[in-house]
Amino acid sequence: GSVLVMRTGSHTTFGALSAELAAADVTTSFERGTTAFGRMLVWAIGVLVAGVLIVNLILDRPFVESVLFSLALAVGITPQLLPAIVAVSLSAGARRMASEQVLVKRLDALEDFGSMTVLCSDKTGTLTQGNVELDAAYDLRGHPSAEVLRLAVLNATLQQGFANPIDQALARRAVEDDRQALAEIPYDFQRKRISVLIKDTDDHLLITKGAFAEVVSVCAHAQVRGTDVPLDSALPFITRQFADLAERGFRVLAVATRHMDPRAELSRDDEAEMTLVGLLAFHDPVKDSAGQAIGDLAALGVRVVLITGDNRLSASAVANRVGLRHGGVLTGSEVASLPDDAIRARLVDCDVCAEIEPLQKERLVRILRSSGESVGLLGDGINDTAALHAADVGISVDSAVDVARQAAAIVLLDKDLRVVVDGIRIGRATFANTLKYVRVTISANFGNVLSMAIASAFLPFLPLLPLQILLLNFLSDVPALTISEDAVDEEDVKNPRSWNIRAITGFMVTFGLVSSVFDISTFLLLRLAFNADVEVFRSAWLIESTATELAAMLVLRTARRFWRSRPGSALLWSSIAVAVVTVVLPYSPLAPALGLTEVPVAVLASLVGVIAGYVAATEVAKRYSPTFRS
């Protein structure tokens, strides 16, 4: 044989797809959020540390001591356990998702799964049962035709390409036939048809099967009552027949033939001047659970966008059956001709995209992401690979082709939207617990650091030694290690949530200031009411600061009144244990090494009152804070 090479390597379509997959990974919404949070934290640390250092130097404090104190404050405001908390939370979430038939390949994708606002889904096997069956083969008058069925079966059984549900459905109708294929033009996503050349009685017969529009485009004649007539004369009736079948939810393919001189060579140019002979109607029943799952996703604030290569009429019919809203259908030809801004405007109220080519699917995903959506894509074919790579979270199934599973971040063991619903709930619960740690810790740390910064300007000594600041941070972080198992209120998983840096900053300032008010009250109480010396002051403030941080975690972990939301057992009992340890430390043999001393009972009793006041004030602030639910 001989071969003509037109393009090689990266210049081929396959090469372009490979280059796309090898490109830098997509920066997901979770990664963008953590990066923004890091910038905010660096800014806050820089301002506080610089201010404290300048004040201490103005007050003529020893330089080394001032620098160490400032650095300790920088450490104090930093949520050091954030990487560990995120890793533990994600791991725990991944275990829970595995029990729900969802495998997480990349842990951080779990957060993106929970924050998803748009799910782009294919049709076959997701909204439908994936069991494609041939309903009937029709001639061009709309009558069942054994000859059209015979030609379609020959095309399906003699082709050597990838096995697919359509050809498998036709193969189940096959009868014994000793014909052999002489040549073949394989299926591709641009032509959307496949042609097989077989030896007929006196000549060779080319049989083409594929999408209606693509097959009609290479036909010049139509076979009506056994006679070839010009296609134009019969096309209006044929088109109505096609539309009627498609609107009833059938996937409709066309079959065409062409008699050729005997030869073994075949090219795409031979797909011309063909005769349209009939239509094939396939049905794939809609899943009973699909409509309910789409409703559940809508209740969770997740919009489902159907993206399929099927024709617009059948896609629209399936969308109507499962309850998808759609202001018309966006087609592949429109995607090819419209600029991004126009497509973005169409996607505002259009949830059905049909006749979409593989790279167009990727473009749609990128346009949705550029609109501020967190996009998940569910796909299992080679044509889904680029789009899976472009999405915030690519979702595939265990039965998908290898390259699709490799491109996906999450793999479903059951291709069902109900599994996605359960996974989203777990992802949101995981993110909610991570956000609890971030918001509570950063606000409590900010309040403590601000209090110490203020106190250092008026006290003749440092309010806490650097070692004591680190001890405070360590003790308050111990319960945080259990946050991944904390109970999550139903309202926390009702809507998508993501990193809202403005809200986190507002939360930090609001509840940090509440904490500072009670820290300063403790400072005044110790100095003015009890005339506490240096060691008693530091010991009492360590107890109060640790206790308020523990209380903050238990109170601020929920938007409800804290007594109406039961915390996880591990979080509750570890908080109690740390509180006991903190109170005991000043009376323990470790006290001298830590710069602590026994705290009088009267001082302890007053601290209890301060902490109770702090809890009450925090509950009031929760009710009126606009940043609490953001």
XYZ file of C-alpha atoms in Angstrom:
630
model
C 0.000 0.000 0.000
C 0.920 3.658 -0.191
C 0.154 6.517 2.175
C 0.100 10.259 1.761
C 1.106 12.143 4.915
C -0.588 15.534 5.126
C 0.374 16.624 8.642
C 2.536 15.286 11.445
C 3.127 15.785 15.168
C 1.734 18.924 16.728
C 0.213 20.026 13.407
C -2.367 17.231 13.527
C -5.678 17.434 15.384
C -4.531 14.685 17.726
C -1.283 16.569 18.293
C -3.175 19.748 19.138
C -5.254 17.823 21.662
C -2.121 16.284 23.196
C -0.480 19.707 23.429
C -3.562 21.042 25.205
C -3.408 18.245 27.774
C 0.338 18.745 28.278
C -0.090 22.475 28.911
C 0.077 23.956 32.390
C -2.661 22.766 34.721
C -5.733 24.958 35.078
C -5.658 27.183 38.139
C -8.827 26.099 39.898
C -11.128 28.264 42.002
C -9.763 26.668 45.195
C -6.179 27.470 44.208
C -7.103 31.036 43.317
C -8.819 31.403 46.703
C -5.908 30.078 48.757
C -3.494 32.322 46.831
C -5.636 35.387 47.531
C -5.916 34.385 51.198
C -2.129 34.101 51.418
C -1.701 37.602 49.988
C -4.178 39.032 52.491
C -2.394 37.293 55.350
C 1.016 38.591 54.303
C -0.377 42.114 54.099
C -1.958 41.919 57.570
C 1.199 40.444 59.105
C 3.394 43.092 57.499
C 1.313 45.992 58.803
C 0.987 44.644 62.355
C 4.585 43.543 62.748
C 5.987 46.772 61.342
C 3.727 48.825 63.613
C 4.616 46.867 66.757
C 8.347 46.984 66.025
C 8.267 50.741 65.433
C 6.310 51.370 68.664
C 8.717 49.231 70.720
C 11.742 50.976 69.273
C 10.180 54.382 69.974
C 9.648 53.258 73.580
C 13.379 52.450 73.694
C 12.851 48.742 74.282
C 15.846 46.451 73.627
C 16.171 45.924 69.879
C 16.602 42.133 69.953
C 13.700 41.714 72.358
C 11.504 43.943 70.184
C 12.384 42.022 67.033
C 11.713 38.667 68.707
C 8.401 39.911 70.063
C 7.374 41.229 66.620
C 8.327 37.953 64.949
C 6.406 36.029 67.606
C 3.350 38.167 66.816
C 3.807 37.362 63.127
C 3.825 33.669 63.999
C 0.896 34.224 66.333
C -1.399 35.634 63.663
C -0.482 32.938 61.147
C -2.709 29.847 61.018
C 0.283 27.493 61.039
C -1.821 24.359 60.939
C -3.710 25.433 57.811
C -1.815 23.030 55.485
C -2.316 20.179 57.954
C -5.979 21.061 58.561
C -6.648 21.240 54.809
C -4.869 17.912 54.209
C -6.675 16.163 57.062
C -10.064 17.617 56.069
C -9.615 16.682 52.423
C -8.454 13.177 53.318
C -11.447 12.663 55.594
C -13.747 14.013 52.881
C -12.164 11.713 50.285
C -12.826 8.719 52.537
C -16.461 9.713 52.926
C -16.794 10.237 49.174
C -15.313 6.800 48.489
C -18.143 5.316 50.520
C -20.539 7.154 48.183
C -18.972 5.638 45.043
C -16.786 8.663 44.293
C -12.991 8.388 44.002
C -10.938 11.556 44.462
C -7.700 11.463 42.482
C -6.513 14.947 43.471
C -7.420 15.983 47.015
C -7.803 19.721 46.387
C -10.411 18.894 43.715
C -12.744 18.013 46.595
C -13.060 21.696 47.493
C -13.734 22.590 43.846
C -16.349 19.830 43.707
C -18.177 21.436 46.613
C -17.906 24.994 45.272
C -19.142 24.010 41.799
C -21.830 26.326 40.426
C -22.202 24.819 36.936
C -22.078 21.146 35.982
C -21.578 20.500 32.278
C -22.926 17.026 31.587
C -23.067 14.731 28.613
C -26.319 12.991 27.729
C -25.773 9.301 27.091
C -25.399 7.278 30.269
C -25.836 10.323 32.519
C -29.284 11.700 31.760
C -30.194 8.560 29.821
C -29.688 4.912 30.710
C -26.898 4.434 28.188
C -28.583 1.319 26.767
C -28.965 2.336 23.141
C -31.404 0.204 21.161
C -32.543 0.422 17.572
C -36.223 1.281 17.472
C -36.673 0.935 13.719
C -35.076 1.394 10.307
C -37.255 3.478 7.963
C -37.296 4.095 4.243
C -37.761 7.653 3.037
C -41.557 7.291 3.058
C -41.482 6.591 6.797
C -42.153 2.854 6.538
C -40.084 0.187 8.313
C -37.506 -1.160 5.852
C -35.598 -4.446 6.030
C -33.244 -3.250 3.281
C -32.246 -0.094 5.165
C -31.684 -2.248 8.241
C -29.525 -4.682 6.227
C -27.324 -1.870 4.902
C -26.946 -0.290 8.343
C -26.023 -3.633 9.924
C -23.369 -4.253 7.251
C -21.873 -0.825 7.909
C -21.853 -1.409 11.684
C -20.511 -4.963 11.709
C -17.837 -4.575 9.018
C -16.301 -1.321 10.289
C -13.021 -1.696 12.193
C -13.108 1.428 14.381
C -13.905 1.843 18.061
C -16.814 -0.124 19.458
C -19.719 2.202 20.245
C -23.295 1.793 21.509
C -24.850 2.629 18.111
C -22.978 -0.067 16.201
C -23.460 -2.539 19.039
C -27.230 -1.962 18.871
C -27.175 -2.607 15.117
C -24.974 -5.684 15.529
C -27.649 -7.224 17.735
C -29.923 -7.190 14.658
C -27.343 -8.877 12.416
C -28.064 -12.036 10.431
C -25.496 -14.309 8.853
C -23.797 -12.605 5.894
C -20.478 -13.549 4.311
C -19.732 -10.139 2.821
C -16.408 -8.549 3.706
C -15.253 -4.965 3.862
C -12.847 -3.903 1.115
C -12.021 -0.472 2.505
C -13.255 2.012 5.095
C -13.350 5.728 5.849
C -13.385 5.809 9.687
C -15.681 7.961 11.767
C -14.382 11.305 12.994
C -15.953 14.132 14.979
C -15.859 16.599 12.086
C -17.515 14.425 9.382
C -19.742 12.599 11.914
C -20.164 9.660 9.584
C -18.490 6.351 8.690
C -18.288 4.691 5.281
C -17.586 1.043 4.441
C -16.919 -0.299 0.952
C -18.211 -3.834 0.255
C -18.325 -6.061 -2.825
C -21.817 -6.137 -4.298
C -23.134 -8.344 -7.109
C -21.474 -6.657 -10.105
C -19.701 -3.698 -8.573
C -18.698 -2.246 -5.216
C -21.125 -0.573 -2.831
C -20.183 2.250 -0.494
C -22.438 2.360 2.588
C -22.363 5.518 4.678
C -24.024 5.934 8.074
C -23.931 8.991 10.323
C -25.539 12.181 11.565
C -28.493 13.258 9.423
C -27.150 16.639 8.275
C -23.665 15.324 7.551
C -24.920 12.380 5.476
C -27.444 14.519 3.584
C -24.662 16.970 2.746
C -22.900 14.341 0.573
C -26.079 13.090 -1.145
C -27.408 14.116 -4.548
C -30.290 11.653 -4.779
C -32.907 10.005 -2.597
C -34.333 6.522 -3.050
C -38.125 6.656 -3.013
C -40.142 3.502 -3.842
C -37.005 1.884 -5.281
C -36.310 4.778 -7.635
C -33.606 7.411 -7.330
C -34.993 10.946 -7.445
C -33.234 14.311 -7.023
C -32.652 14.917 -3.327
C -34.114 18.425 -3.416
C -37.548 17.155 -4.442
C -37.781 14.716 -1.534
C -35.849 16.642 1.109
C -38.750 18.603 2.671
C -40.672 15.414 3.487
C -37.498 13.627 4.663
C -36.603 16.554 6.912
C -40.083 16.531 8.482
C -39.737 12.797 9.098
C -36.348 13.359 10.735
C -37.662 16.241 12.879
C -40.681 14.212 14.010
C -38.463 11.347 15.197
C -35.922 13.667 16.839
C -38.578 15.680 18.671
C -39.914 12.420 20.122
C -36.492 11.866 21.682
C -35.005 9.446 19.162
C -31.421 9.722 18.050
C -31.728 9.682 14.254
C -29.008 8.626 11.823
C -29.137 8.564 8.044
C -27.980 5.830 5.667
C -26.739 6.469 2.122
C -25.152 4.359 -0.600
C -23.136 4.777 -3.773
C -22.300 2.220 -6.431
C -18.632 2.359 -7.392
C -16.349 0.737 -9.880
C -14.434 -2.251 -8.469
C -11.365 -1.019 -6.607
C -9.723 -1.341 -3.231
C -8.734 2.277 -2.670
C -11.095 4.698 -0.963
C -10.835 8.379 0.030
C -13.075 10.977 1.595
C -13.675 12.439 -1.844
C -15.682 9.311 -2.624
C -18.308 10.430 -0.105
C -20.111 12.435 -2.777
C -23.030 12.113 -5.181
C -24.514 9.516 -2.834
C -28.104 8.281 -2.612
C -29.999 8.717 0.647
C -31.868 5.475 1.356
C -33.297 5.681 4.872
C -33.253 6.704 8.502
C -32.391 4.839 11.689
C -34.177 5.698 14.951
C -32.452 4.753 18.201
C -33.835 5.198 21.670
C -31.995 5.539 24.966
C -34.563 5.920 27.777
C -34.147 8.789 30.200
C -33.118 7.666 33.671
C -35.942 7.768 36.179
C -33.580 9.449 38.640
C -32.287 12.147 36.261
C -35.075 14.671 36.799
C -34.928 14.326 40.587
C -31.129 14.642 40.561
C -31.284 17.821 38.459
C -33.850 19.218 40.894
C -31.578 18.324 43.826
C -28.639 20.007 42.103
C -30.740 23.128 41.504
C -31.659 23.150 45.198
C -27.921 23.074 45.940
C -27.366 26.059 43.649
C -25.766 24.011 40.871
C -26.928 24.639 37.323
C -26.727 21.724 34.869
C -25.731 22.500 31.274
C -26.197 19.688 28.767
C -23.397 19.560 26.177
C -23.767 16.854 23.547
C -22.760 16.030 20.008
C -26.298 14.834 19.240
C -28.640 16.903 17.098
C -30.496 19.803 18.632
C -33.971 18.260 18.407
C -33.189 15.061 20.307
C -31.071 16.993 22.836
C -33.955 19.388 23.407
C -36.386 16.497 23.839
C -34.211 14.863 26.512
C -33.699 18.227 28.239
C -37.462 18.742 28.433
C -37.986 15.285 29.920
C -35.460 15.827 32.722
C -36.590 19.367 33.523
C -33.702 21.431 32.149
C -34.606 25.014 31.363
C -33.365 26.284 28.026
C -33.916 29.489 26.174
C -33.307 27.791 22.852
C -30.409 25.504 21.952
C -26.853 26.647 21.304
C -25.459 24.646 18.387
C -21.942 23.832 17.307
C -22.284 25.949 14.174
C -23.146 28.966 16.335
C -20.202 28.285 18.639
C -17.936 28.194 15.588
C -19.220 31.523 14.252
C -19.829 33.600 17.397
C -17.224 35.452 19.510
C -16.768 34.571 23.176
C -18.828 37.520 24.444
C -21.825 36.522 22.351
C -21.595 32.905 23.495
C -21.287 34.066 27.108
C -24.511 36.060 26.697
C -26.288 33.041 25.182
C -25.188 30.782 28.037
C -26.914 33.010 30.596
C -30.284 31.366 29.887
C -29.342 28.460 27.620
C -28.736 25.120 29.282
C -28.644 22.924 26.165
C -25.712 22.861 23.743
C -26.047 20.401 20.869
C -24.036 19.286 17.838
C -20.914 20.312 19.743
C -17.451 19.235 18.609
C -14.777 18.199 21.167
C -12.705 21.397 21.150
C -15.910 23.460 21.169
C -16.833 21.724 24.421
C -13.542 22.893 25.903
C -14.233 26.430 24.671
C -17.657 26.436 26.331
C -16.067 25.363 29.619
C -13.494 28.168 29.420
C -16.173 30.755 28.621
C -18.256 29.662 31.614
C -15.174 29.865 33.867
C -14.369 33.349 32.560
C -17.905 34.366 33.613
C -16.970 33.675 37.235
C -18.526 30.223 37.436
C -16.843 27.276 39.116
C -17.282 24.634 36.433
C -17.400 20.871 36.709
C -17.485 18.698 33.606
C -18.752 15.118 33.479
C -17.476 13.112 30.528
C -16.103 9.709 29.638
C -14.972 9.806 26.007
C -11.885 10.813 24.079
C -13.804 13.854 22.836
C -14.286 14.997 26.460
C -10.586 14.966 27.367
C -9.671 18.582 26.575
C -12.791 19.876 28.337
C -12.072 17.707 31.416
C -8.625 19.277 31.586
C -10.024 22.824 31.230
C -12.698 22.543 33.947
C -12.235 23.505 37.600
C -13.023 19.886 38.372
C -13.077 17.182 35.723
C -15.370 14.257 36.545
C -15.238 10.923 34.766
C -16.371 7.339 35.408
C -14.508 4.099 35.981
C -15.717 2.751 32.624
C -14.371 5.759 30.702
C -11.538 5.562 28.204
C -8.084 5.746 29.791
C -7.260 9.260 28.611
C -10.531 10.632 30.048
C -9.914 9.015 33.447
C -6.379 10.403 33.407
C -7.585 13.942 32.681
C -10.281 13.821 35.383
C -9.743 14.776 39.024
C -12.724 12.768 40.278
C -13.911 9.356 39.099
C -17.443 8.087 39.696
C -17.956 4.370 40.230
C -21.581 4.861 39.188
C -22.403 7.229 36.311
C -25.415 8.805 37.918
C -26.160 12.418 38.826
C -27.395 11.250 42.233
C -23.801 10.270 43.017
C -22.709 13.773 42.018
C -25.318 15.270 44.373
C -23.966 13.248 47.308
C -20.402 14.139 46.379
C -21.190 17.861 46.259
C -22.694 17.716 49.748
C -19.560 16.028 51.111
C -17.309 18.477 49.275
C -19.191 21.425 50.719
C -19.098 19.976 54.229
C -15.328 19.541 53.864
C -14.884 23.121 52.681
C -17.189 24.415 55.429
C -14.988 22.804 58.089
C -11.828 24.157 56.465
C -13.370 27.618 56.381
C -14.329 27.314 60.058
C -10.679 26.865 60.990
C -9.508 29.689 58.738
C -12.063 32.255 59.867
C -12.074 31.415 63.580
C -8.310 31.045 63.901
C -7.433 34.126 61.871
C -9.921 36.312 63.771
C -8.893 35.001 67.203
C -5.206 35.325 66.357
C -5.752 38.806 64.984
C -7.567 39.819 68.148
C -4.862 38.431 70.430
C -2.028 39.952 68.421
C -3.776 43.327 68.241
C -4.353 43.218 71.995
C -0.708 42.421 72.696
C 0.411 45.108 70.301
C -1.733 47.688 72.114
C -0.711 46.420 75.533
C 2.981 46.499 74.651
C 2.703 50.218 74.018
C 1.439 50.952 77.564
C 2.846 48.214 79.754
C 6.340 48.526 81.211
C 6.902 44.896 80.140
C 5.947 42.633 77.253
C 2.416 41.226 77.823
C 3.554 37.748 76.796
C 6.989 36.323 76.153
C 7.688 35.005 72.636
C 7.678 31.444 74.043
C 4.277 32.034 75.621
C 2.864 33.375 72.348
C 3.964 30.199 70.596
C 2.504 28.101 73.445
C -0.814 29.947 73.095
C -0.844 29.225 69.378
C -0.022 25.561 69.913
C -2.678 24.982 72.575
C -5.451 26.684 70.613
C -4.578 24.731 67.470
C -4.892 21.285 69.076
C -8.725 21.139 68.846
C -8.485 22.452 65.285
C -6.936 19.145 64.259
C -10.337 17.546 64.867
C -12.261 20.098 62.800
C -12.459 17.742 59.805
C -14.877 15.527 61.760
C -17.011 18.402 63.000
C -20.746 18.324 62.352
C -21.909 20.698 59.595
C -25.222 22.553 59.673
C -27.563 21.854 56.767
C -27.558 25.512 55.691
C -23.771 25.378 55.247
C -24.108 22.913 52.361
C -27.193 24.443 50.769
C -25.346 26.820 48.448
C -21.940 26.845 46.732
C -19.240 28.540 48.780
C -15.780 29.663 47.798
C -12.916 31.742 49.143
C -14.386 35.201 49.713
C -11.353 37.175 50.825
C -13.305 40.352 51.503
C -15.684 38.430 53.766
C -12.801 36.648 55.529
C -11.074 39.984 56.104
C -14.295 41.500 57.452
C -14.814 38.458 59.680
C -11.234 38.736 60.967
C -11.587 42.416 61.800
C -15.101 42.183 63.309
C -14.558 39.249 65.638
C -10.902 40.086 66.191
C -11.979 43.455 67.589
C -14.583 41.762 69.813
C -11.810 39.536 71.147
C -9.510 42.532 71.627
C -12.132 44.390 73.645
C -12.229 41.559 76.186
C -8.456 41.119 76.078
C -8.009 44.792 76.939
C -10.686 44.429 79.625
C -8.629 41.607 81.079
C -5.518 43.783 80.898
C -7.240 46.620 82.786
C -8.746 44.181 85.295
C -5.388 42.602 86.074
C -3.485 45.876 86.363
C -6.057 48.133 87.996
C -8.196 45.764 90.076
C -5.638 43.120 91.097
C -2.376 45.037 90.611
C -0.943 41.822 89.139
C 2.822 41.515 88.820
C 4.512 40.482 85.573
C 4.281 36.694 85.974
C 0.691 36.675 87.294
C -0.315 39.044 84.488
C 1.203 36.815 81.804
C -0.211 33.630 83.342
C -3.721 35.062 83.608
C -3.634 36.521 80.117
C -2.436 33.221 78.676
C -5.413 31.487 80.306
C -7.858 34.124 79.083
C -6.471 34.235 75.542
C -6.493 30.453 75.160
C -9.984 30.159 76.637
C -11.404 32.847 74.322
C -9.857 31.137 71.283
C -11.399 27.823 72.333
C -14.726 29.523 72.948
C -14.473 31.257 69.565
C -14.112 27.897 67.804
C -17.212 26.511 69.531
C -19.309 29.653 69.078
C -18.221 30.844 65.624
C -18.281 27.376 64.010
C -22.011 27.837 63.373
C -24.335 30.637 62.283
C -26.940 29.282 64.678
C -26.998 29.956 68.386
C -24.082 27.826 69.513
C -26.237 25.680 71.815
C -28.456 24.770 68.824
C -25.622 23.266 66.793
C -23.876 20.346 68.438
C -20.152 20.246 67.659
C -18.351 17.043 66.800
C -17.402 14.987 69.855
C -13.679 15.203 69.091
C -13.798 18.987 68.815
C -15.806 19.404 72.020
C -13.725 17.103 74.220
C -10.368 18.249 72.878
C -11.385 21.860 73.598
C -12.313 20.922 77.160
C -9.035 19.042 77.580
C -6.948 21.985 76.332
C -8.836 24.375 78.611
C -8.046 22.170 81.606
C -4.369 21.903 80.605
C -4.094 25.673 80.196
C -5.518 26.319 83.667
C -3.276 23.658 85.224
C -0.012 24.786 83.565
C 0.676 27.741 85.917
C 0.438 25.335 88.887
C 2.559 22.599 87.278
C 6.325 21.919 87.517
C 6.614 23.306 83.953
C 5.529 26.775 85.072
C 9.005 28.236 85.819
C 10.380 27.093 82.451
C 7.411 28.712 80.706
C 7.627 31.947 82.723
C 4.310 31.238 84.468
C 3.164 31.305 88.067
C 0.112 30.415 90.130
C -2.952 32.561 89.475
C -5.017 33.596 92.528
C -8.516 32.089 92.743
C -10.115 35.543 92.666
C -8.339 36.306 89.400
C -9.501 32.980 87.937
C -13.079 33.746 88.959
C -12.929 37.142 87.270
C -11.543 35.511 84.108
C -14.571 33.232 84.027
C -16.775 36.316 83.993
C -14.748 37.910 81.197
C -14.983 34.740 79.084
C -18.742 34.510 79.667
C -19.083 38.125 78.542
C -16.989 37.379 75.474
C -19.252 34.462 74.499
C -22.366 36.633 74.896
C -20.861 39.507 72.905
C -19.760 37.129 70.133
C -23.270 35.729 69.849
C -24.646 39.255 69.479
C -22.003 40.130 66.863
C -22.854 36.968 64.908
C -26.441 38.089 64.575
C -25.580 41.469 63.071
C -22.383 40.685 61.159
C -22.929 40.867 57.354
C -19.781 38.798 56.766
C -20.766 35.772 58.839
C -22.578 33.826 56.121
C -20.374 34.953 53.225
